[in-house]
Amino acid sequence: MALAASVLPGFAILMLLGAIAFNAHFLWLQGALRACAAVAVGLAFANAIEMTWPRRHDLIDLAIAAAVAIAVLLLHASLVLTFLIFVPLSFLVPHGWRMRV
């Protein structure tokens, strides 16, 4: 419930701004939405680093994370395709194969 209380107001405001942004005459609004998008990318990147930090010594996990980043950022693979490829792959790699650095 606390998550919804912290996420939903910001989401509603952003959706309202997005609806208003369809009118391209508001240049200040376009700048604000670009800033919100930049913040969202930064938060996603920080979240990815925070979640992978405890597993930074596992080469297989780092290789999978790098492959996902390449698939999304360079190859522009869709989210569904990325999940269909890498989630089963991460579960199929046996724990005994995992190499420690």
PDB file of N, CA, C and O in Angstrom, residues 51 60-61 63-65 67-69 71-72 78-94 98:
ATOM      1  N   MET A  51      20.911  -3.612  -7.829  1.00  0.00           N
ATOM      2  CA  MET A  51      20.485  -5.009  -7.778  1.00  0.00           C
ATOM      3  C   MET A  51      21.602  -5.972  -8.165  1.00  0.00           C
ATOM      4  O   MET A  51      21.631  -7.108  -7.694  1.00  0.00           O
ATOM      5  N   ILE A  60      29.038 -15.345 -14.751  1.00  0.00           N
ATOM      6  CA  ILE A  60      27.873 -15.708 -15.564  1.00  0.00           C
ATOM      7  C   ILE A  60      26.788 -14.639 -15.429  1.00  0.00           C
ATOM      8  O   ILE A  60      26.201 -14.207 -16.422  1.00  0.00           O
ATOM      9  N   ASP A  61      26.525 -14.200 -14.210  1.00  0.00           N
ATOM     10  CA  ASP A  61      25.515 -13.157 -14.002  1.00  0.00           C
ATOM     11  C   ASP A  61      25.906 -11.860 -14.692  1.00  0.00           C
ATOM     12  O   ASP A  61      25.072 -11.192 -15.294  1.00  0.00           O
ATOM     13  N   ALA A  63      27.838 -11.595 -17.322  1.00  0.00           N
ATOM     14  CA  ALA A  63      27.728 -11.813 -18.762  1.00  0.00           C
ATOM     15  C   ALA A  63      26.272 -11.729 -19.226  1.00  0.00           C
ATOM     16  O   ALA A  63      25.985 -11.141 -20.278  1.00  0.00           O
ATOM     17  N   ILE A  64      25.357 -12.281 -18.441  1.00  0.00           N
ATOM     18  CA  ILE A  64      23.936 -12.196 -18.786  1.00  0.00           C
ATOM     19  C   ILE A  64      23.461 -10.748 -18.725  1.00  0.00           C
ATOM     20  O   ILE A  64      22.741 -10.275 -19.620  1.00  0.00           O
ATOM     21  N   ALA A  65      23.871 -10.013 -17.700  1.00  0.00           N
ATOM     22  CA  ALA A  65      23.479  -8.601 -17.594  1.00  0.00           C
ATOM     23  C   ALA A  65      24.039  -7.784 -18.756  1.00  0.00           C
ATOM     24  O   ALA A  65      23.348  -6.932 -19.324  1.00  0.00           O
ATOM     25  N   ALA A  67      24.800  -8.980 -21.746  1.00  0.00           N
ATOM     26  CA  ALA A  67      24.086  -9.402 -22.956  1.00  0.00           C
ATOM     27  C   ALA A  67      22.701  -8.750 -23.033  1.00  0.00           C
ATOM     28  O   ALA A  67      22.261  -8.339 -24.110  1.00  0.00           O
ATOM     29  N   VAL A  68      22.025  -8.628 -21.900  1.00  0.00           N
ATOM     30  CA  VAL A  68      20.722  -7.950 -21.877  1.00  0.00           C
ATOM     31  C   VAL A  68      20.888  -6.483 -22.248  1.00  0.00           C
ATOM     32  O   VAL A  68      20.125  -5.934 -23.049  1.00  0.00           O
ATOM     33  N   ALA A  69      21.908  -5.830 -21.696  1.00  0.00           N
ATOM     34  CA  ALA A  69      22.148  -4.420 -22.015  1.00  0.00           C
ATOM     35  C   ALA A  69      22.452  -4.238 -23.498  1.00  0.00           C
ATOM     36  O   ALA A  69      21.939  -3.301 -24.135  1.00  0.00           O
ATOM     37  N   ALA A  71      21.508  -6.271 -25.967  1.00  0.00           N
ATOM     38  CA  ALA A  71      20.291  -6.572 -26.722  1.00  0.00           C
ATOM     39  C   ALA A  71      19.327  -5.394 -26.719  1.00  0.00           C
ATOM     40  O   ALA A  71      18.710  -5.078 -27.742  1.00  0.00           O
ATOM     41  N   VAL A  72      19.196  -4.730 -25.584  1.00  0.00           N
ATOM     42  CA  VAL A  72      18.231  -3.634 -25.484  1.00  0.00           C
ATOM     43  C   VAL A  72      18.792  -2.339 -26.052  1.00  0.00           C
ATOM     44  O   VAL A  72      18.145  -1.658 -26.844  1.00  0.00           O
ATOM     45  N   SER A  78      12.951  -5.977 -28.314  1.00  0.00           N
ATOM     46  CA  SER A  78      11.766  -5.664 -27.517  1.00  0.00           C
ATOM     47  C   SER A  78      11.886  -6.286 -26.129  1.00  0.00           C
ATOM     48  O   SER A  78      12.646  -7.237 -25.908  1.00  0.00           O
ATOM     49  N   LEU A  79      11.127  -5.760 -25.207  1.00  0.00           N
ATOM     50  CA  LEU A  79      11.164  -6.249 -23.835  1.00  0.00           C
ATOM     51  C   LEU A  79      10.689  -7.699 -23.759  1.00  0.00           C
ATOM     52  O   LEU A  79      11.276  -8.513 -23.048  1.00  0.00           O
ATOM     53  N   VAL A  80       9.659  -8.024 -24.513  1.00  0.00           N
ATOM     54  CA  VAL A  80       9.130  -9.391 -24.497  1.00  0.00           C
ATOM     55  C   VAL A  80      10.175 -10.371 -25.038  1.00  0.00           C
ATOM     56  O   VAL A  80      10.424 -11.423 -24.442  1.00  0.00           O
ATOM     57  N   LEU A  81      10.804 -10.010 -26.154  1.00  0.00           N
ATOM     58  CA  LEU A  81      11.829 -10.876 -26.736  1.00  0.00           C
ATOM     59  C   LEU A  81      13.011 -11.028 -25.782  1.00  0.00           C
ATOM     60  O   LEU A  81      13.534 -12.129 -25.604  1.00  0.00           O
ATOM     61  N   THR A  82      13.403  -9.947 -25.167  1.00  0.00           N
ATOM     62  CA  THR A  82      14.518 -10.001 -24.218  1.00  0.00           C
ATOM     63  C   THR A  82      14.184 -10.915 -23.052  1.00  0.00           C
ATOM     64  O   THR A  82      15.004 -11.738 -22.634  1.00  0.00           O
ATOM     65  N   PHE A  83      12.969 -10.783 -22.498  1.00  0.00           N
ATOM     66  CA  PHE A  83      12.557 -11.663 -21.406  1.00  0.00           C
ATOM     67  C   PHE A  83      12.491 -13.118 -21.853  1.00  0.00           C
ATOM     68  O   PHE A  83      12.915 -14.012 -21.124  1.00  0.00           O
ATOM     69  N   LEU A  84      11.942 -13.367 -23.039  1.00  0.00           N
ATOM     70  CA  LEU A  84      11.810 -14.745 -23.519  1.00  0.00           C
ATOM     71  C   LEU A  84      13.157 -15.416 -23.728  1.00  0.00           C
ATOM     72  O   LEU A  84      13.269 -16.634 -23.619  1.00  0.00           O
ATOM     73  N   ILE A  85      14.174 -14.635 -24.030  1.00  0.00           N
ATOM     74  CA  ILE A  85      15.502 -15.210 -24.246  1.00  0.00           C
ATOM     75  C   ILE A  85      16.278 -15.340 -22.936  1.00  0.00           C
ATOM     76  O   ILE A  85      16.805 -16.399 -22.618  1.00  0.00           O
ATOM     77  N   PHE A  86      16.346 -14.273 -22.165  1.00  0.00           N
ATOM     78  CA  PHE A  86      17.297 -14.229 -21.070  1.00  0.00           C
ATOM     79  C   PHE A  86      16.769 -14.766 -19.743  1.00  0.00           C
ATOM     80  O   PHE A  86      17.567 -15.219 -18.923  1.00  0.00           O
ATOM     81  N   VAL A  87      15.476 -14.724 -19.495  1.00  0.00           N
ATOM     82  CA  VAL A  87      14.971 -15.286 -18.239  1.00  0.00           C
ATOM     83  C   VAL A  87      15.146 -16.807 -18.218  1.00  0.00           C
ATOM     84  O   VAL A  87      15.706 -17.340 -17.250  1.00  0.00           O
ATOM     85  N   PRO A  88      14.731 -17.532 -19.259  1.00  0.00           N
ATOM     86  CA  PRO A  88      15.003 -18.983 -19.222  1.00  0.00           C
ATOM     87  C   PRO A  88      16.495 -19.294 -19.215  1.00  0.00           C
ATOM     88  O   PRO A  88      16.931 -20.227 -18.539  1.00  0.00           O
ATOM     89  N   LEU A  89      17.287 -18.495 -19.930  1.00  0.00           N
ATOM     90  CA  LEU A  89      18.727 -18.726 -19.951  1.00  0.00           C
ATOM     91  C   LEU A  89      19.324 -18.575 -18.555  1.00  0.00           C
ATOM     92  O   LEU A  89      20.163 -19.388 -18.135  1.00  0.00           O
ATOM     93  N   SER A  90      18.878 -17.578 -17.832  1.00  0.00           N
ATOM     94  CA  SER A  90      19.427 -17.379 -16.486  1.00  0.00           C
ATOM     95  C   SER A  90      19.006 -18.491 -15.533  1.00  0.00           C
ATOM     96  O   SER A  90      19.728 -18.792 -14.585  1.00  0.00           O
ATOM     97  N   PHE A  91      17.855 -19.104 -15.766  1.00  0.00           N
ATOM     98  CA  PHE A  91      17.429 -20.215 -14.916  1.00  0.00           C
ATOM     99  C   PHE A  91      18.064 -21.536 -15.340  1.00  0.00           C
ATOM    100  O   PHE A  91      18.231 -22.437 -14.522  1.00  0.00           O
ATOM    101  N   LEU A  92      18.411 -21.673 -16.616  1.00  0.00           N
ATOM    102  CA  LEU A  92      18.961 -22.932 -17.113  1.00  0.00           C
ATOM    103  C   LEU A  92      20.435 -23.110 -16.798  1.00  0.00           C
ATOM    104  O   LEU A  92      20.921 -24.237 -16.775  1.00  0.00           O
ATOM    105  N   VAL A  93      21.153 -22.025 -16.588  1.00  0.00           N
ATOM    106  CA  VAL A  93      22.577 -22.142 -16.269  1.00  0.00           C
ATOM    107  C   VAL A  93      22.701 -22.710 -14.860  1.00  0.00           C
ATOM    108  O   VAL A  93      22.254 -22.085 -13.897  1.00  0.00           O
ATOM    109  N   PRO A  94      23.267 -23.899 -14.747  1.00  0.00           N
ATOM    110  CA  PRO A  94      23.373 -24.520 -13.418  1.00  0.00           C
ATOM    111  C   PRO A  94      24.244 -23.689 -12.482  1.00  0.00           C
ATOM    112  O   PRO A  94      25.172 -23.014 -12.900  1.00  0.00           O
ATOM    113  N   ARG A  98      28.649 -21.544 -12.372  1.00  0.00           N
ATOM    114  CA  ARG A  98      28.917 -20.135 -12.061  1.00  0.00           C
ATOM    115  C   ARG A  98      30.334 -19.991 -11.530  1.00  0.00           C
ATOM    116  O   ARG A  98      30.716 -20.613 -10.563  1.00  0.00           O
TER     117      ARG A  98
END
